[in-house]
JSON list of C-alpha atoms in Angstrom, two decimals:
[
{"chain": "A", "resi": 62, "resn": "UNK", "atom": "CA", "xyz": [18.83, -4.32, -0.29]},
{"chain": "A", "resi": 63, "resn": "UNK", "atom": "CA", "xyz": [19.29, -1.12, 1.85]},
{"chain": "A", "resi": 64, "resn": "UNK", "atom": "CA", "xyz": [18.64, -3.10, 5.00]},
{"chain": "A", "resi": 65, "resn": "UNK", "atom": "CA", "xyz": [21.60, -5.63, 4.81]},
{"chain": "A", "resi": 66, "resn": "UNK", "atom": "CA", "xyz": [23.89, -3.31, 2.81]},
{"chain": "A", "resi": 67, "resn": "UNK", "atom": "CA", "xyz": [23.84, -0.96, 6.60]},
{"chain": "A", "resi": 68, "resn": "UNK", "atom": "CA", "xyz": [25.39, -3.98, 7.76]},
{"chain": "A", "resi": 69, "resn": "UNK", "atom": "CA", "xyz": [29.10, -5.02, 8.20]},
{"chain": "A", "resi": 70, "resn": "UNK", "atom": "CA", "xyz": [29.26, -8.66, 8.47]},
{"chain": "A", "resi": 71, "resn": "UNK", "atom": "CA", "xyz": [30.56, -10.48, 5.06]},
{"chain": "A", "resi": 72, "resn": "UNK", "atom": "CA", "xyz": [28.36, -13.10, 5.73]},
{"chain": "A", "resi": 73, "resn": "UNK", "atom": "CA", "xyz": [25.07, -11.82, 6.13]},
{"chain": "A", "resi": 74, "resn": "UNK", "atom": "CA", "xyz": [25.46, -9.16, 3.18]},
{"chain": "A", "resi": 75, "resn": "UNK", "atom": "CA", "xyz": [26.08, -13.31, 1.21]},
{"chain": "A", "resi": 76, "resn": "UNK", "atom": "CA", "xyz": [22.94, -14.49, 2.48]},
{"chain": "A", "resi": 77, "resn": "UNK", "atom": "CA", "xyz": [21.35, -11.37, 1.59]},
{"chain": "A", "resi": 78, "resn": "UNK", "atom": "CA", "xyz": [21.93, -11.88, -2.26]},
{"chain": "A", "resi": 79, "resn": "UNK", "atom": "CA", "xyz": [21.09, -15.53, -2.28]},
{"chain": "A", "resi": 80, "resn": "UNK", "atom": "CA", "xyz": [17.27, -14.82, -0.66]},
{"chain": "A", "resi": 81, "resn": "UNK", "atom": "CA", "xyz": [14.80, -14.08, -3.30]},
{"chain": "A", "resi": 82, "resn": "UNK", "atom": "CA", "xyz": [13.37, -11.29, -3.61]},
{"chain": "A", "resi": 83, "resn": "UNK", "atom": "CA", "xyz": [10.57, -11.76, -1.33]},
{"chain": "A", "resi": 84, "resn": "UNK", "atom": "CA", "xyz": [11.84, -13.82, 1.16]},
{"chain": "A", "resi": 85, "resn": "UNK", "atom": "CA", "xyz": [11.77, -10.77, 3.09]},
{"chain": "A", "resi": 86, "resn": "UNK", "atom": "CA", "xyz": [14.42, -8.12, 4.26]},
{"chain": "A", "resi": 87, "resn": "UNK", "atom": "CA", "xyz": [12.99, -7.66, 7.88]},
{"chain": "A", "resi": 88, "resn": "UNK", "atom": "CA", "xyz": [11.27, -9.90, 9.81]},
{"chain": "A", "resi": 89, "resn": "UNK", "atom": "CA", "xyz": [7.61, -10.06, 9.42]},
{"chain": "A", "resi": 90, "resn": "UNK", "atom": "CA", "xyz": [5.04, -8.53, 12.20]},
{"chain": "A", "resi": 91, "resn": "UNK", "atom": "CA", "xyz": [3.69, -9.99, 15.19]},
{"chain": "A", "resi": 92, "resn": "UNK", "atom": "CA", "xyz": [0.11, -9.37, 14.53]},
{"chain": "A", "resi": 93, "resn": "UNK", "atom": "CA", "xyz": [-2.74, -9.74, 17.17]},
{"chain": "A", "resi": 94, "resn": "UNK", "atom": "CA", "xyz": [-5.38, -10.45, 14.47]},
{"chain": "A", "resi": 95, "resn": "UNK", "atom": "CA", "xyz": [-3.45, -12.58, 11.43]},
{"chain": "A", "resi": 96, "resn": "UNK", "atom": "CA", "xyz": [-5.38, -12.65, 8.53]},
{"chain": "A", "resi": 97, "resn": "UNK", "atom": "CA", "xyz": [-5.97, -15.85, 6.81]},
{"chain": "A", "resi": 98, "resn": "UNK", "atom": "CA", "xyz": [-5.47, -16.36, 3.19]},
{"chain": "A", "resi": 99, "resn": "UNK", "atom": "CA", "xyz": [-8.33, -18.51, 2.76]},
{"chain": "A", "resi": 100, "resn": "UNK", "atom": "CA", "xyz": [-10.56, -15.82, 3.70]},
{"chain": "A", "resi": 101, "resn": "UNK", "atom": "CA", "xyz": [-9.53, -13.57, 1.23]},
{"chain": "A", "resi": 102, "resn": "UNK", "atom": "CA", "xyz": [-10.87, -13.19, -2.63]},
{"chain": "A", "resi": 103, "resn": "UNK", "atom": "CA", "xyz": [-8.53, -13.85, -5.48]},
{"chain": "A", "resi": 104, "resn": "UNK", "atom": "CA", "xyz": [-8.18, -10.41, -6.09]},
{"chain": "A", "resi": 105, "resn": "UNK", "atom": "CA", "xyz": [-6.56, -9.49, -3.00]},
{"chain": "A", "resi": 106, "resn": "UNK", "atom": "CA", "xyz": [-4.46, -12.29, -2.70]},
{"chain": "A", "resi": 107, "resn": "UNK", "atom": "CA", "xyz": [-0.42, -11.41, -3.03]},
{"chain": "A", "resi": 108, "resn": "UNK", "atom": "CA", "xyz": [2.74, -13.64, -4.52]},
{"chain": "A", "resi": 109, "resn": "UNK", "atom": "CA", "xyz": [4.57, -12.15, -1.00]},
{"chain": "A", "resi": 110, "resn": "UNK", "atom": "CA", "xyz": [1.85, -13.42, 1.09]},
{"chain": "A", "resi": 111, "resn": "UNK", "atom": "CA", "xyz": [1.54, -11.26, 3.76]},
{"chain": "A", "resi": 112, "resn": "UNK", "atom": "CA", "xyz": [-1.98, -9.18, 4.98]},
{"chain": "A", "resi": 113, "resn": "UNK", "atom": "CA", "xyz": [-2.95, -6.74, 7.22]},
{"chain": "A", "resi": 114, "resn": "UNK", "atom": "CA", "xyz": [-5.98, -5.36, 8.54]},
{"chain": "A", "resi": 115, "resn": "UNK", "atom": "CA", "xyz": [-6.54, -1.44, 8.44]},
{"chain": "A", "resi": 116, "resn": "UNK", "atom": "CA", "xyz": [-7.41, -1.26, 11.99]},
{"chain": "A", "resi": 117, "resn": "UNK", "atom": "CA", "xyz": [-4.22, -3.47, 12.69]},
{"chain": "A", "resi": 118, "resn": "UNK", "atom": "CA", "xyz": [-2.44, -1.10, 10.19]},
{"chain": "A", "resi": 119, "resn": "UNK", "atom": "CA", "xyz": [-2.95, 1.73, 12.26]},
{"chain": "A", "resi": 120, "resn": "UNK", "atom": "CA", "xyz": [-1.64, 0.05, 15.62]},
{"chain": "A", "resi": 121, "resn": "UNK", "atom": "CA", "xyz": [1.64, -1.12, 14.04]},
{"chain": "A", "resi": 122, "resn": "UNK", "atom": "CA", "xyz": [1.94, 2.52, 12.58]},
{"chain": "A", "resi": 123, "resn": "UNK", "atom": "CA", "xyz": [1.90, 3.74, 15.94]},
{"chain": "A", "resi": 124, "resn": "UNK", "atom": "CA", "xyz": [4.68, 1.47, 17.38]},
{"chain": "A", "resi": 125, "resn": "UNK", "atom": "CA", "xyz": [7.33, 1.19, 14.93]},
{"chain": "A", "resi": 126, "resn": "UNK", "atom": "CA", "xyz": [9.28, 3.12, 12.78]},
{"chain": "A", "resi": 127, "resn": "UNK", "atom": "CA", "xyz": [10.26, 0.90, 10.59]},
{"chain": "A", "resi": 128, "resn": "UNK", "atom": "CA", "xyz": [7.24, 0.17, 8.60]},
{"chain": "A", "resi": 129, "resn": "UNK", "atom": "CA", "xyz": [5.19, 2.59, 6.09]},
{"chain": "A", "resi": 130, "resn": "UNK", "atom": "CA", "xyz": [1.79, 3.03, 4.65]},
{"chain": "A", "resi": 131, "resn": "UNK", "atom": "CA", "xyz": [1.83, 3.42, 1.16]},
{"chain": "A", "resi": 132, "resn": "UNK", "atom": "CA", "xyz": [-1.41, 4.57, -0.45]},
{"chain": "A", "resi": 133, "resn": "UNK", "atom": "CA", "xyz": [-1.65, 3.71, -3.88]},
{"chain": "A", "resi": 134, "resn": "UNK", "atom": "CA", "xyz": [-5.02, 5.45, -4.74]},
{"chain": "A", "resi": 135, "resn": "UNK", "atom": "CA", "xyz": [-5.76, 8.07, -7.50]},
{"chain": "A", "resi": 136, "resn": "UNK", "atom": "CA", "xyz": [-4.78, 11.37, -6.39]},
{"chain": "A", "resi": 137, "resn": "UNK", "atom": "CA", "xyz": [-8.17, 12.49, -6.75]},
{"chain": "A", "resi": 138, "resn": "UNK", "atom": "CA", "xyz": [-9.04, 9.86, -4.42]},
{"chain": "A", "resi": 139, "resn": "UNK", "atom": "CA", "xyz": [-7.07, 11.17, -1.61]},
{"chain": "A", "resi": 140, "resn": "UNK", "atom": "CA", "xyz": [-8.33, 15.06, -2.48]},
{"chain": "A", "resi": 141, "resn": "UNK", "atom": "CA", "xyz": [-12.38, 13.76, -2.42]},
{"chain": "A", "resi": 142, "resn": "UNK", "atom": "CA", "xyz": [-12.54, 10.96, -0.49]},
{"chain": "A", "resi": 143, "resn": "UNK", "atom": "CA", "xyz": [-9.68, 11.17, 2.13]},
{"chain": "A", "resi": 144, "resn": "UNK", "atom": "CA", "xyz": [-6.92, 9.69, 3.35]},
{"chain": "A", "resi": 145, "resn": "UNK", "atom": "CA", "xyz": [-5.02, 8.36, 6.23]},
{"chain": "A", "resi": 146, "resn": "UNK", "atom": "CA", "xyz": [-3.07, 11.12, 8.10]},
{"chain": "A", "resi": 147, "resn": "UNK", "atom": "CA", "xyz": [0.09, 8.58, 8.84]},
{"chain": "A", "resi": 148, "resn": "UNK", "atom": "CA", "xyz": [0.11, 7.91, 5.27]},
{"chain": "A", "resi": 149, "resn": "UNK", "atom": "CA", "xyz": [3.92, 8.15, 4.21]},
{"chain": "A", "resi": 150, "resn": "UNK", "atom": "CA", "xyz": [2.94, 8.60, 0.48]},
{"chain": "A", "resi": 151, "resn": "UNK", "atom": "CA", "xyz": [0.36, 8.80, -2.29]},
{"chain": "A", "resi": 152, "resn": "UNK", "atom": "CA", "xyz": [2.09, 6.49, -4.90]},
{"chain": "A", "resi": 153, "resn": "UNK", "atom": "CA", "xyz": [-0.62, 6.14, -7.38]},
{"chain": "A", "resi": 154, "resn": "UNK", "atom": "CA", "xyz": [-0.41, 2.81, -8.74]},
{"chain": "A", "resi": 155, "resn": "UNK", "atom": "CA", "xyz": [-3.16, 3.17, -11.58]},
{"chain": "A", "resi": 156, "resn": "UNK", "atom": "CA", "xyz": [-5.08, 6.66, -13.13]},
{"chain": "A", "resi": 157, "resn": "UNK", "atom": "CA", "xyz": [-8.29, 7.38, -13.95]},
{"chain": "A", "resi": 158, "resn": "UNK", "atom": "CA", "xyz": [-8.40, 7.05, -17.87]},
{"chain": "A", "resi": 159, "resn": "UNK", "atom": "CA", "xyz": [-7.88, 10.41, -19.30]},
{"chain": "A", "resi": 160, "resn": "UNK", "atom": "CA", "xyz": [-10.86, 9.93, -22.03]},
{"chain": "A", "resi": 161, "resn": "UNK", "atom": "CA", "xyz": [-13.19, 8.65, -19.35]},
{"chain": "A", "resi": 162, "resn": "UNK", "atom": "CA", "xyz": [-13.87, 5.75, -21.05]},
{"chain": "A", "resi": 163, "resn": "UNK", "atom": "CA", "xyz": [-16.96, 3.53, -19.49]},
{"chain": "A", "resi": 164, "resn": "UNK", "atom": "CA", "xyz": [-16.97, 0.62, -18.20]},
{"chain": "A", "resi": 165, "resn": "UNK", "atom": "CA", "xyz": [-20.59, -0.51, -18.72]},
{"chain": "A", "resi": 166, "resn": "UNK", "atom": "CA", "xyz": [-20.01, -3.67, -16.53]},
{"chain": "A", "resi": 167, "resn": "UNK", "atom": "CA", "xyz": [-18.97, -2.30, -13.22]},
{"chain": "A", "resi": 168, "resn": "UNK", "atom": "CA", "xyz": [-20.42, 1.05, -13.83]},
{"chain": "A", "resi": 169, "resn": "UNK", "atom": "CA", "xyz": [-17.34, 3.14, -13.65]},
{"chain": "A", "resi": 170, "resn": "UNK", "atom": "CA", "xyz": [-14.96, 5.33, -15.55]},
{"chain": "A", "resi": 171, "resn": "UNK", "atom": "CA", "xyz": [-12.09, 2.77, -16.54]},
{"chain": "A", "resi": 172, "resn": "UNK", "atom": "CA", "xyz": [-8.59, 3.01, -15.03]},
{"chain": "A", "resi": 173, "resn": "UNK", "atom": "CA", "xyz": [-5.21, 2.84, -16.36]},
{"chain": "A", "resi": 174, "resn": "UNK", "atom": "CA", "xyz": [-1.51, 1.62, -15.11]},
{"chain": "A", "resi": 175, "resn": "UNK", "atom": "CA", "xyz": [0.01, 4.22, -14.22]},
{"chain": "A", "resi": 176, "resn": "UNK", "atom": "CA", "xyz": [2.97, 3.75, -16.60]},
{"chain": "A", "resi": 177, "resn": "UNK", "atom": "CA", "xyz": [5.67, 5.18, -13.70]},
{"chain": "A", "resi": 178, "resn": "UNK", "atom": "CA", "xyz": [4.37, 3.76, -10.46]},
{"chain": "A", "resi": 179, "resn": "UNK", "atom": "CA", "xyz": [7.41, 1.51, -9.85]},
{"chain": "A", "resi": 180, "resn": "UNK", "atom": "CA", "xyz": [9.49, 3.98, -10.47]},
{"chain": "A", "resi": 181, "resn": "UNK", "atom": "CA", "xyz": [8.39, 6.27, -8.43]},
{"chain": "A", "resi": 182, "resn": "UNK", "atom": "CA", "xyz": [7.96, 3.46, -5.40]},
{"chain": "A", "resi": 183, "resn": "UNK", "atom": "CA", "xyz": [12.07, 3.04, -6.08]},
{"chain": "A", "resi": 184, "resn": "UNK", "atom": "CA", "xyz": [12.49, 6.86, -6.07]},
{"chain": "A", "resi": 185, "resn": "UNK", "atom": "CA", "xyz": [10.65, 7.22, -2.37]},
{"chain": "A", "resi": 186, "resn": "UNK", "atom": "CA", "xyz": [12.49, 4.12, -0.88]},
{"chain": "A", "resi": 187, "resn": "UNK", "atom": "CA", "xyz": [15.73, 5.21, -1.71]},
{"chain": "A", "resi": 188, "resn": "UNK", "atom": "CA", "xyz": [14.62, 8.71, -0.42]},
{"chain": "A", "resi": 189, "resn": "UNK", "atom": "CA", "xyz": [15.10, 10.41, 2.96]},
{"chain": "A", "resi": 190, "resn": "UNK", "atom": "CA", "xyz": [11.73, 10.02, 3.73]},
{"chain": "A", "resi": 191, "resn": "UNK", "atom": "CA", "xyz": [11.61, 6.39, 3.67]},
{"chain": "A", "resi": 192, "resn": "UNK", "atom": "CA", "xyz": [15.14, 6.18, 5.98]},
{"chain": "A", "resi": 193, "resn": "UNK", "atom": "CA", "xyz": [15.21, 3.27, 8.25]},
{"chain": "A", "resi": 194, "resn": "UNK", "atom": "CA", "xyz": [12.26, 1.84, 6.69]},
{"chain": "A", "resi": 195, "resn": "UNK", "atom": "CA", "xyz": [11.65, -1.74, 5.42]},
{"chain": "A", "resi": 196, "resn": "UNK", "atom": "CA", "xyz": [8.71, -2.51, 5.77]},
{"chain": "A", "resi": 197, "resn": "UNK", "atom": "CA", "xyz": [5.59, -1.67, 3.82]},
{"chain": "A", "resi": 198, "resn": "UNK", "atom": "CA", "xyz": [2.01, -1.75, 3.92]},
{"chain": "A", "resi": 199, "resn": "UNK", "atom": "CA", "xyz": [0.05, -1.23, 1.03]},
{"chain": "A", "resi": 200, "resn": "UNK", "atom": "CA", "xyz": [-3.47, 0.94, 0.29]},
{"chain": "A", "resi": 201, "resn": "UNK", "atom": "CA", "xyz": [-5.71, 1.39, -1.87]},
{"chain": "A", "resi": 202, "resn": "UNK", "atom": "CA", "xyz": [-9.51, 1.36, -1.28]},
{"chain": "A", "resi": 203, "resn": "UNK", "atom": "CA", "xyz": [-10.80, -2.27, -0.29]},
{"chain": "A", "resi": 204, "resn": "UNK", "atom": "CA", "xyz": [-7.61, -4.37, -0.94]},
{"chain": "A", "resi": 205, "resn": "UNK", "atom": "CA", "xyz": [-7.53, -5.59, -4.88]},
{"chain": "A", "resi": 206, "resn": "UNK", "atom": "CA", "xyz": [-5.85, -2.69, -6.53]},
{"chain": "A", "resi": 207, "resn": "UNK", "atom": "CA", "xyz": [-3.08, -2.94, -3.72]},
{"chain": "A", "resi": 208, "resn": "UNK", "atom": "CA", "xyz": [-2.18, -6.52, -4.26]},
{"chain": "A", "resi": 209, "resn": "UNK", "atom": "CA", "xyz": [-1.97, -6.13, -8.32]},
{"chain": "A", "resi": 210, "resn": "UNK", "atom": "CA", "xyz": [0.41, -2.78, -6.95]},
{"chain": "A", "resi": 211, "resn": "UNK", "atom": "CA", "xyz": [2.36, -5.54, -4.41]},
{"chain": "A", "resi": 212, "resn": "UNK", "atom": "CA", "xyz": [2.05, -7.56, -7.60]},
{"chain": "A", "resi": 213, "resn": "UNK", "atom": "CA", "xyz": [4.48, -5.20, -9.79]},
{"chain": "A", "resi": 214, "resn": "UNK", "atom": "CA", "xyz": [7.11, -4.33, -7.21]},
{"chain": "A", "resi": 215, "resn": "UNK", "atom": "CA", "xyz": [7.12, -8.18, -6.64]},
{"chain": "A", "resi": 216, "resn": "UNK", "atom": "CA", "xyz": [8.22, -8.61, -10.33]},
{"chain": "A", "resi": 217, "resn": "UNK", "atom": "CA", "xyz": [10.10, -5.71, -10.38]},
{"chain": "A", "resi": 218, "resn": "UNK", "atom": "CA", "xyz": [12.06, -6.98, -7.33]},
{"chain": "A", "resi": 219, "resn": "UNK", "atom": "CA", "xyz": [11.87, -3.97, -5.34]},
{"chain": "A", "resi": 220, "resn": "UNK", "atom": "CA", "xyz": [13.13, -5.62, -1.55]},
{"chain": "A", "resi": 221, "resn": "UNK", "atom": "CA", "xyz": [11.12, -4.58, 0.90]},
{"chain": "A", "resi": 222, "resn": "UNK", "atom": "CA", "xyz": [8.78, -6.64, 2.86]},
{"chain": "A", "resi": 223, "resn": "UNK", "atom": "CA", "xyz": [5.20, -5.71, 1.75]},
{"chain": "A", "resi": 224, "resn": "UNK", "atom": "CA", "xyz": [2.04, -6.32, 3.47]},
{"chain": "A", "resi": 225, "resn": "UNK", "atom": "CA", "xyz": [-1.21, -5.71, 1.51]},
{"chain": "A", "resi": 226, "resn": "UNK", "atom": "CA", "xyz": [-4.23, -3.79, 3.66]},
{"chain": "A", "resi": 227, "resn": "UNK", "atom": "CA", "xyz": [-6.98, -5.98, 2.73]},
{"chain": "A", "resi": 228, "resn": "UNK", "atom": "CA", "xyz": [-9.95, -3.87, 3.51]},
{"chain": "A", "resi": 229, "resn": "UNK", "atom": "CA", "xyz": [-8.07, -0.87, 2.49]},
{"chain": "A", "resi": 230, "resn": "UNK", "atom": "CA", "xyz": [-9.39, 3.09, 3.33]},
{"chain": "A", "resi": 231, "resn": "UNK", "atom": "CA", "xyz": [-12.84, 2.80, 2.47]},
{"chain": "A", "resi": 232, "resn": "UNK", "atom": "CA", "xyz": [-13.47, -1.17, 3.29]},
{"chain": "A", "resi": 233, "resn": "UNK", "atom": "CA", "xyz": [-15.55, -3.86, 1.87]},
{"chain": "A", "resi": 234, "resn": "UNK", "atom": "CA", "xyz": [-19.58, -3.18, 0.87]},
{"chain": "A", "resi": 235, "resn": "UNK", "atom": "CA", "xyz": [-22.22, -4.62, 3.02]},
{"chain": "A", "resi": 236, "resn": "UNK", "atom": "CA", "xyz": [-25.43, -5.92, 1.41]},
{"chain": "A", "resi": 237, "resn": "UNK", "atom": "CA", "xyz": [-26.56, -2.47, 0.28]},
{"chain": "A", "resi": 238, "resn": "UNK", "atom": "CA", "xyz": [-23.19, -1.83, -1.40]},
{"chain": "A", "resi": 239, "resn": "UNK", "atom": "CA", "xyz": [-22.24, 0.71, 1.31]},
{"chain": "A", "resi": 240, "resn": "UNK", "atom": "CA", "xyz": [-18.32, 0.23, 1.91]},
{"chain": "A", "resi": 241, "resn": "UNK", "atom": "CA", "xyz": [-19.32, 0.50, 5.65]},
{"chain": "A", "resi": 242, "resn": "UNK", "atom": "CA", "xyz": [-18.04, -2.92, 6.70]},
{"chain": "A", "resi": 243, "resn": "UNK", "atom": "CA", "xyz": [-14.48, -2.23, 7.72]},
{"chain": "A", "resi": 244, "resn": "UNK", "atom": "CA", "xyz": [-11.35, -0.40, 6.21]},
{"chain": "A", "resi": 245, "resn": "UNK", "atom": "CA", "xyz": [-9.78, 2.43, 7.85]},
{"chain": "A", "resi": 246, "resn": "UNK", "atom": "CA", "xyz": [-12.29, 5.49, 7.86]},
{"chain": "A", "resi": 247, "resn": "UNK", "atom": "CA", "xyz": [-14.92, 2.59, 9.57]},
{"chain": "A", "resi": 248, "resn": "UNK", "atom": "CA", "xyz": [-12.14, 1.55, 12.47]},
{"chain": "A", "resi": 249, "resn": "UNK", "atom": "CA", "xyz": [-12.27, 5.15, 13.70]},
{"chain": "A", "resi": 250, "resn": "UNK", "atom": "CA", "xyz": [-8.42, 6.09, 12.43]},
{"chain": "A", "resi": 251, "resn": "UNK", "atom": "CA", "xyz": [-7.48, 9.78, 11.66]},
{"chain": "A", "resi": 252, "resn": "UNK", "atom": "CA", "xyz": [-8.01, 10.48, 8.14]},
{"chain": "A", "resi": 253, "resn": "UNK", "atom": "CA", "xyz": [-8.36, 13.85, 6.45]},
{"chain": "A", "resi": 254, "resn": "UNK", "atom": "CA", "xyz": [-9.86, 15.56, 2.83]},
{"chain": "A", "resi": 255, "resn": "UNK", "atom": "CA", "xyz": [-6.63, 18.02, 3.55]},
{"chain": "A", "resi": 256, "resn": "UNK", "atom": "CA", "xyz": [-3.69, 17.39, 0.78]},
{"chain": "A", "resi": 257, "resn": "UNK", "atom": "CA", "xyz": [-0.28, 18.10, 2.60]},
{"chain": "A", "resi": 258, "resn": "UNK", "atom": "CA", "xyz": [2.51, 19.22, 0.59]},
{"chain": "A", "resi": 259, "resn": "UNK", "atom": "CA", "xyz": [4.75, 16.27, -0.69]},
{"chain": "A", "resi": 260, "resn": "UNK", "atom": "CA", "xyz": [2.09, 13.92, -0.05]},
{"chain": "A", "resi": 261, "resn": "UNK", "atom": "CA", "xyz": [2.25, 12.96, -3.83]},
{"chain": "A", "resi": 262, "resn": "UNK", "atom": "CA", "xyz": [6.37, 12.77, -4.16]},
{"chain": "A", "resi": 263, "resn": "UNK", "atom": "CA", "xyz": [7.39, 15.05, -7.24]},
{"chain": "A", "resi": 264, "resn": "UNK", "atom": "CA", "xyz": [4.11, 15.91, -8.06]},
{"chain": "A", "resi": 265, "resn": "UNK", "atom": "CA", "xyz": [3.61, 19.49, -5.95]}
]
């Protein structure tokens, strides 16, 4: 509750421990495109409720400091496929498996939790870096893997409000399986292969 315990007043540091602990510790953004949650797949639907375009993502980043873009890819992700240059933080919320198992069904190696990701979320809010920040908005590369990462902060009850990126870096596939639909590379917003120091916290 870094956001209410800044303030002085008795009374709003005693509503702040009666909210849950998602009702939200900033107020939530004034969007120009809202996206509706009927639109939206199981899979990248969130128990805090809140979305967020990438292209919108990229505006809000550029007009307040009070939110962050967490991207919650695989490291290797970031190295091979890119990510975006206002990115606060590579928080990885799952790993590729370390025996590359297979999984036959989607065609892929198989993934697994990584087993400190909330952790590590706690460690880089309560950081320097994340100073003045309460608000979050959450990556990964088309939207699912970001809400099940909103997902176990939610439980966790890390306060912060959290927004999920529903089309994510890469975006949604169009009829050919191309991710060339939408997501952040395909709205045109500065992105890079190049790894900056830190980018990963702890892990240079």
């Amino acid at each position: 509750m870094r956001y209410f315990t800044r303030l002085t007043a008795p009374a709003l540091l005693a509503l702040s421990l009666a909210l849950a602990p998602h009702s939200g510790v900033a107020e939530t953004l004034d969007l120009q495109d809202p996206v509706a949650v009927e639109t939206l797949s199981k899979s990248k639907q969130t128990e805090a409720g809140l979305y967020i375009t990438a292209a919108e993502a990229g505006r809000v980043l550029a007009e307040k400091d009070n939110v962050a873009l967490i991207d919650v890819r695989t490291p290797s992700e970031t190295m091979l496929i890119g990510y975006p240059v206002p990115a606060a933080a590579n928080i990885p919320s799952k790993l590729v498996d370390p025996d590359l198992a297979f999984d036959a069904k989607n065609g892929v190696y198989k993934m697994v939790d990584n087993p400190t990701y909330v952790e590590e979320m706690q460690a880089w809010l309560a950081s320097d870096a994340a100073e003045g920040v309460d608000t979050l908005m959450i990556m990964c590369r088309s939207g699912s893997r970001s809400a099940a990462a909103i997902g176990k902060l939610v439980e966790a009850g890390v306060d912060v409000t959290l927004y999920n990126v529903v089309d994510g870096f890469e975006g949604d596939k169009n009829e050919d399986g191309v991710r060339a639909v939408n997501g952040w590379r395909n709205a045109g917003l500065p992105w890079t292969y190049k790894l900056r120091e830190g980018l990963w916290p702890g892990h240079n």
